[in-house]
Amino acid sequence: MRIIADQNIPLLSELLAAHVELVLVNGREISPSVVKDADALLVRSITRVDARLLENSRVAFVGTATAGVDHIDREWLATRGIGLATAAGANASAVAD
């Protein structure tokens, strides 16, 4: 499995590198040519995830290390059957304080 990931997401190498082909990229440089052969994409809010980025790729899963999803076209992902995971609720205790 080939995963393209934002290089600023902590601990990815430690958690995934032994199990998958992990390619760390500057989030601003994630482009259609970078993701075309990827199975999964892990991003932060700096990367817009939509048809323009993924249309000609084999990406089947997108994960975002953010609670918000304004940078992701969820409807387009759903129509393509692309899975999505977010960090929704990750800031809940900090917000409650």
PDB file of N, CA and C in Angstrom, residues 21-73:
ATOM      1  N   GLU A  21       4.346   1.642   2.142  1.00  0.00           N
ATOM      2  CA  GLU A  21       5.244   2.577   1.465  1.00  0.00           C
ATOM      3  C   GLU A  21       4.728   3.973   1.795  1.00  0.00           C
ATOM      4  N   LEU A  22       5.430   4.672   2.656  1.00  0.00           N
ATOM      5  CA  LEU A  22       5.013   5.987   3.130  1.00  0.00           C
ATOM      6  C   LEU A  22       5.856   7.056   2.463  1.00  0.00           C
ATOM      7  N   VAL A  23       5.186   7.979   1.773  1.00  0.00           N
ATOM      8  CA  VAL A  23       5.868   9.079   1.100  1.00  0.00           C
ATOM      9  C   VAL A  23       5.430  10.371   1.773  1.00  0.00           C
ATOM     10  N   LEU A  24       6.371  11.044   2.446  1.00  0.00           N
ATOM     11  CA  LEU A  24       6.077  12.297   3.134  1.00  0.00           C
ATOM     12  C   LEU A  24       6.364  13.465   2.206  1.00  0.00           C
ATOM     13  N   VAL A  25       5.401  14.388   2.127  1.00  0.00           N
ATOM     14  CA  VAL A  25       5.465  15.501   1.179  1.00  0.00           C
ATOM     15  C   VAL A  25       5.038  16.777   1.893  1.00  0.00           C
ATOM     16  N   ASN A  26       5.605  17.893   1.497  1.00  0.00           N
ATOM     17  CA  ASN A  26       5.125  19.180   1.983  1.00  0.00           C
ATOM     18  C   ASN A  26       3.653  19.299   1.576  1.00  0.00           C
ATOM     19  N   GLY A  27       2.779  19.625   2.508  1.00  0.00           N
ATOM     20  CA  GLY A  27       1.344  19.696   2.233  1.00  0.00           C
ATOM     21  C   GLY A  27       0.975  20.634   1.102  1.00  0.00           C
ATOM     22  N   ARG A  28       1.752  21.682   0.922  1.00  0.00           N
ATOM     23  CA  ARG A  28       1.490  22.636  -0.168  1.00  0.00           C
ATOM     24  C   ARG A  28       1.887  22.072  -1.528  1.00  0.00           C
ATOM     25  N   GLU A  29       2.639  20.987  -1.530  1.00  0.00           N
ATOM     26  CA  GLU A  29       3.119  20.400  -2.783  1.00  0.00           C
ATOM     27  C   GLU A  29       2.377  19.124  -3.182  1.00  0.00           C
ATOM     28  N   ILE A  30       1.334  18.776  -2.450  1.00  0.00           N
ATOM     29  CA  ILE A  30       0.536  17.603  -2.819  1.00  0.00           C
ATOM     30  C   ILE A  30      -0.299  17.984  -4.036  1.00  0.00           C
ATOM     31  N   SER A  31      -0.090  17.271  -5.132  1.00  0.00           N
ATOM     32  CA  SER A  31      -0.707  17.610  -6.416  1.00  0.00           C
ATOM     33  C   SER A  31      -1.209  16.337  -7.089  1.00  0.00           C
ATOM     34  N   PRO A  32      -1.957  16.485  -8.184  1.00  0.00           N
ATOM     35  CA  PRO A  32      -2.427  15.293  -8.902  1.00  0.00           C
ATOM     36  C   PRO A  32      -1.296  14.346  -9.300  1.00  0.00           C
ATOM     37  N   SER A  33      -0.164  14.871  -9.717  1.00  0.00           N
ATOM     38  CA  SER A  33       0.937  13.985 -10.118  1.00  0.00           C
ATOM     39  C   SER A  33       1.543  13.260  -8.917  1.00  0.00           C
ATOM     40  N   VAL A  34       1.501  13.860  -7.753  1.00  0.00           N
ATOM     41  CA  VAL A  34       2.033  13.228  -6.542  1.00  0.00           C
ATOM     42  C   VAL A  34       1.132  12.090  -6.076  1.00  0.00           C
ATOM     43  N   VAL A  35      -0.189  12.263  -6.184  1.00  0.00           N
ATOM     44  CA  VAL A  35      -1.128  11.269  -5.636  1.00  0.00           C
ATOM     45  C   VAL A  35      -1.595  10.222  -6.639  1.00  0.00           C
ATOM     46  N   LYS A  36      -1.225  10.340  -7.900  1.00  0.00           N
ATOM     47  CA  LYS A  36      -1.820   9.467  -8.922  1.00  0.00           C
ATOM     48  C   LYS A  36      -1.643   7.980  -8.653  1.00  0.00           C
ATOM     49  N   ASP A  37      -0.539   7.570  -8.037  1.00  0.00           N
ATOM     50  CA  ASP A  37      -0.300   6.151  -7.756  1.00  0.00           C
ATOM     51  C   ASP A  37      -0.485   5.799  -6.283  1.00  0.00           C
ATOM     52  N   ALA A  38      -1.133   6.671  -5.535  1.00  0.00           N
ATOM     53  CA  ALA A  38      -1.324   6.437  -4.099  1.00  0.00           C
ATOM     54  C   ALA A  38      -2.614   5.671  -3.838  1.00  0.00           C
ATOM     55  N   ASP A  39      -2.596   4.875  -2.782  1.00  0.00           N
ATOM     56  CA  ASP A  39      -3.798   4.175  -2.325  1.00  0.00           C
ATOM     57  C   ASP A  39      -4.533   4.982  -1.265  1.00  0.00           C
ATOM     58  N   ALA A  40      -3.773   5.795  -0.526  1.00  0.00           N
ATOM     59  CA  ALA A  40      -4.359   6.599   0.546  1.00  0.00           C
ATOM     60  C   ALA A  40      -3.639   7.937   0.623  1.00  0.00           C
ATOM     61  N   LEU A  41      -4.339   8.911   1.206  1.00  0.00           N
ATOM     62  CA  LEU A  41      -3.825  10.265   1.334  1.00  0.00           C
ATOM     63  C   LEU A  41      -4.105  10.754   2.744  1.00  0.00           C
ATOM     64  N   LEU A  42      -3.069  11.265   3.415  1.00  0.00           N
ATOM     65  CA  LEU A  42      -3.211  11.814   4.762  1.00  0.00           C
ATOM     66  C   LEU A  42      -2.804  13.281   4.711  1.00  0.00           C
ATOM     67  N   VAL A  43      -3.722  14.172   5.077  1.00  0.00           N
ATOM     68  CA  VAL A  43      -3.506  15.601   4.888  1.00  0.00           C
ATOM     69  C   VAL A  43      -3.807  16.402   6.151  1.00  0.00           C
ATOM     70  N   ARG A  44      -3.498  17.697   6.063  1.00  0.00           N
ATOM     71  CA  ARG A  44      -3.926  18.703   7.024  1.00  0.00           C
ATOM     72  C   ARG A  44      -4.755  19.712   6.235  1.00  0.00           C
ATOM     73  N   SER A  45      -5.174  20.778   6.878  1.00  0.00           N
ATOM     74  CA  SER A  45      -6.075  21.725   6.211  1.00  0.00           C
ATOM     75  C   SER A  45      -5.416  22.507   5.088  1.00  0.00           C
ATOM     76  N   ILE A  46      -4.119  22.463   4.965  1.00  0.00           N
ATOM     77  CA  ILE A  46      -3.404  23.185   3.917  1.00  0.00           C
ATOM     78  C   ILE A  46      -3.644  22.582   2.530  1.00  0.00           C
ATOM     79  N   THR A  47      -4.092  21.330   2.482  1.00  0.00           N
ATOM     80  CA  THR A  47      -4.284  20.625   1.210  1.00  0.00           C
ATOM     81  C   THR A  47      -5.762  20.526   0.871  1.00  0.00           C
ATOM     82  N   ARG A  48      -6.152  21.084  -0.259  1.00  0.00           N
ATOM     83  CA  ARG A  48      -7.532  20.984  -0.746  1.00  0.00           C
ATOM     84  C   ARG A  48      -7.706  19.607  -1.390  1.00  0.00           C
ATOM     85  N   VAL A  49      -8.692  18.852  -0.916  1.00  0.00           N
ATOM     86  CA  VAL A  49      -8.947  17.506  -1.439  1.00  0.00           C
ATOM     87  C   VAL A  49     -10.262  17.532  -2.203  1.00  0.00           C
ATOM     88  N   ASP A  50     -10.174  17.408  -3.518  1.00  0.00           N
ATOM     89  CA  ASP A  50     -11.354  17.492  -4.372  1.00  0.00           C
ATOM     90  C   ASP A  50     -11.098  16.741  -5.677  1.00  0.00           C
ATOM     91  N   ALA A  51     -12.020  16.866  -6.600  1.00  0.00           N
ATOM     92  CA  ALA A  51     -11.908  16.164  -7.884  1.00  0.00           C
ATOM     93  C   ALA A  51     -10.625  16.527  -8.617  1.00  0.00           C
ATOM     94  N   ARG A  52     -10.249  17.789  -8.593  1.00  0.00           N
ATOM     95  CA  ARG A  52      -9.038  18.216  -9.295  1.00  0.00           C
ATOM     96  C   ARG A  52      -7.817  17.444  -8.793  1.00  0.00           C
ATOM     97  N   LEU A  53      -7.747  17.201  -7.495  1.00  0.00           N
ATOM     98  CA  LEU A  53      -6.601  16.501  -6.923  1.00  0.00           C
ATOM     99  C   LEU A  53      -6.650  14.998  -7.168  1.00  0.00           C
ATOM    100  N   LEU A  54      -7.821  14.392  -7.025  1.00  0.00           N
ATOM    101  CA  LEU A  54      -7.907  12.929  -6.984  1.00  0.00           C
ATOM    102  C   LEU A  54      -8.489  12.246  -8.214  1.00  0.00           C
ATOM    103  N   GLU A  55      -9.067  13.001  -9.134  1.00  0.00           N
ATOM    104  CA  GLU A  55      -9.825  12.404 -10.236  1.00  0.00           C
ATOM    105  C   GLU A  55      -9.095  11.297 -10.988  1.00  0.00           C
ATOM    106  N   ASN A  56      -7.840  11.466 -11.270  1.00  0.00           N
ATOM    107  CA  ASN A  56      -7.098  10.457 -12.036  1.00  0.00           C
ATOM    108  C   ASN A  56      -6.162   9.633 -11.164  1.00  0.00           C
ATOM    109  N   SER A  57      -6.542   9.468  -9.909  1.00  0.00           N
ATOM    110  CA  SER A  57      -5.714   8.690  -8.983  1.00  0.00           C
ATOM    111  C   SER A  57      -6.443   7.411  -8.599  1.00  0.00           C
ATOM    112  N   ARG A  58      -5.737   6.562  -7.856  1.00  0.00           N
ATOM    113  CA  ARG A  58      -6.370   5.349  -7.342  1.00  0.00           C
ATOM    114  C   ARG A  58      -6.642   5.458  -5.839  1.00  0.00           C
ATOM    115  N   VAL A  59      -6.570   6.664  -5.300  1.00  0.00           N
ATOM    116  CA  VAL A  59      -6.796   6.886  -3.868  1.00  0.00           C
ATOM    117  C   VAL A  59      -8.161   6.346  -3.468  1.00  0.00           C
ATOM    118  N   ALA A  60      -8.173   5.498  -2.439  1.00  0.00           N
ATOM    119  CA  ALA A  60      -9.412   4.893  -1.937  1.00  0.00           C
ATOM    120  C   ALA A  60      -9.749   5.365  -0.529  1.00  0.00           C
ATOM    121  N   PHE A  61      -8.813   6.097   0.105  1.00  0.00           N
ATOM    122  CA  PHE A  61      -9.029   6.566   1.471  1.00  0.00           C
ATOM    123  C   PHE A  61      -8.319   7.896   1.671  1.00  0.00           C
ATOM    124  N   VAL A  62      -9.010   8.823   2.343  1.00  0.00           N
ATOM    125  CA  VAL A  62      -8.422  10.104   2.724  1.00  0.00           C
ATOM    126  C   VAL A  62      -8.586  10.260   4.227  1.00  0.00           C
ATOM    127  N   GLY A  63      -7.506  10.623   4.882  1.00  0.00           N
ATOM    128  CA  GLY A  63      -7.555  10.940   6.305  1.00  0.00           C
ATOM    129  C   GLY A  63      -7.067  12.355   6.500  1.00  0.00           C
ATOM    130  N   THR A  64      -7.735  13.110   7.373  1.00  0.00           N
ATOM    131  CA  THR A  64      -7.276  14.453   7.680  1.00  0.00           C
ATOM    132  C   THR A  64      -6.995  14.563   9.169  1.00  0.00           C
ATOM    133  N   ALA A  65      -5.874  15.169   9.491  1.00  0.00           N
ATOM    134  CA  ALA A  65      -5.468  15.344  10.882  1.00  0.00           C
ATOM    135  C   ALA A  65      -6.069  16.629  11.439  1.00  0.00           C
ATOM    136  N   THR A  66      -7.283  16.931  11.005  1.00  0.00           N
ATOM    137  CA  THR A  66      -7.973  18.146  11.434  1.00  0.00           C
ATOM    138  C   THR A  66      -9.397  17.812  11.847  1.00  0.00           C
ATOM    139  N   ALA A  67      -9.944  18.641  12.728  1.00  0.00           N
ATOM    140  CA  ALA A  67     -11.342  18.467  13.120  1.00  0.00           C
ATOM    141  C   ALA A  67     -12.259  19.023  12.032  1.00  0.00           C
ATOM    142  N   GLY A  68     -11.839  20.097  11.399  1.00  0.00           N
ATOM    143  CA  GLY A  68     -12.636  20.706  10.341  1.00  0.00           C
ATOM    144  C   GLY A  68     -12.442  20.002   9.015  1.00  0.00           C
ATOM    145  N   VAL A  69     -13.418  20.164   8.129  1.00  0.00           N
ATOM    146  CA  VAL A  69     -13.350  19.506   6.823  1.00  0.00           C
ATOM    147  C   VAL A  69     -13.629  20.467   5.667  1.00  0.00           C
ATOM    148  N   ASP A  70     -13.451  21.763   5.912  1.00  0.00           N
ATOM    149  CA  ASP A  70     -13.702  22.746   4.855  1.00  0.00           C
ATOM    150  C   ASP A  70     -12.803  22.549   3.642  1.00  0.00           C
ATOM    151  N   HIS A  71     -11.685  21.892   3.813  1.00  0.00           N
ATOM    152  CA  HIS A  71     -10.719  21.683   2.731  1.00  0.00           C
ATOM    153  C   HIS A  71     -10.992  20.401   1.943  1.00  0.00           C
ATOM    154  N   ILE A  72     -12.063  19.695   2.300  1.00  0.00           N
ATOM    155  CA  ILE A  72     -12.365  18.409   1.668  1.00  0.00           C
ATOM    156  C   ILE A  72     -13.749  18.445   1.032  1.00  0.00           C
ATOM    157  N   ASP A  73     -13.821  18.036  -0.223  1.00  0.00           N
ATOM    158  CA  ASP A  73     -15.109  17.913  -0.914  1.00  0.00           C
ATOM    159  C   ASP A  73     -15.696  16.543  -0.563  1.00  0.00           C
TER     160      ASP A  73
END
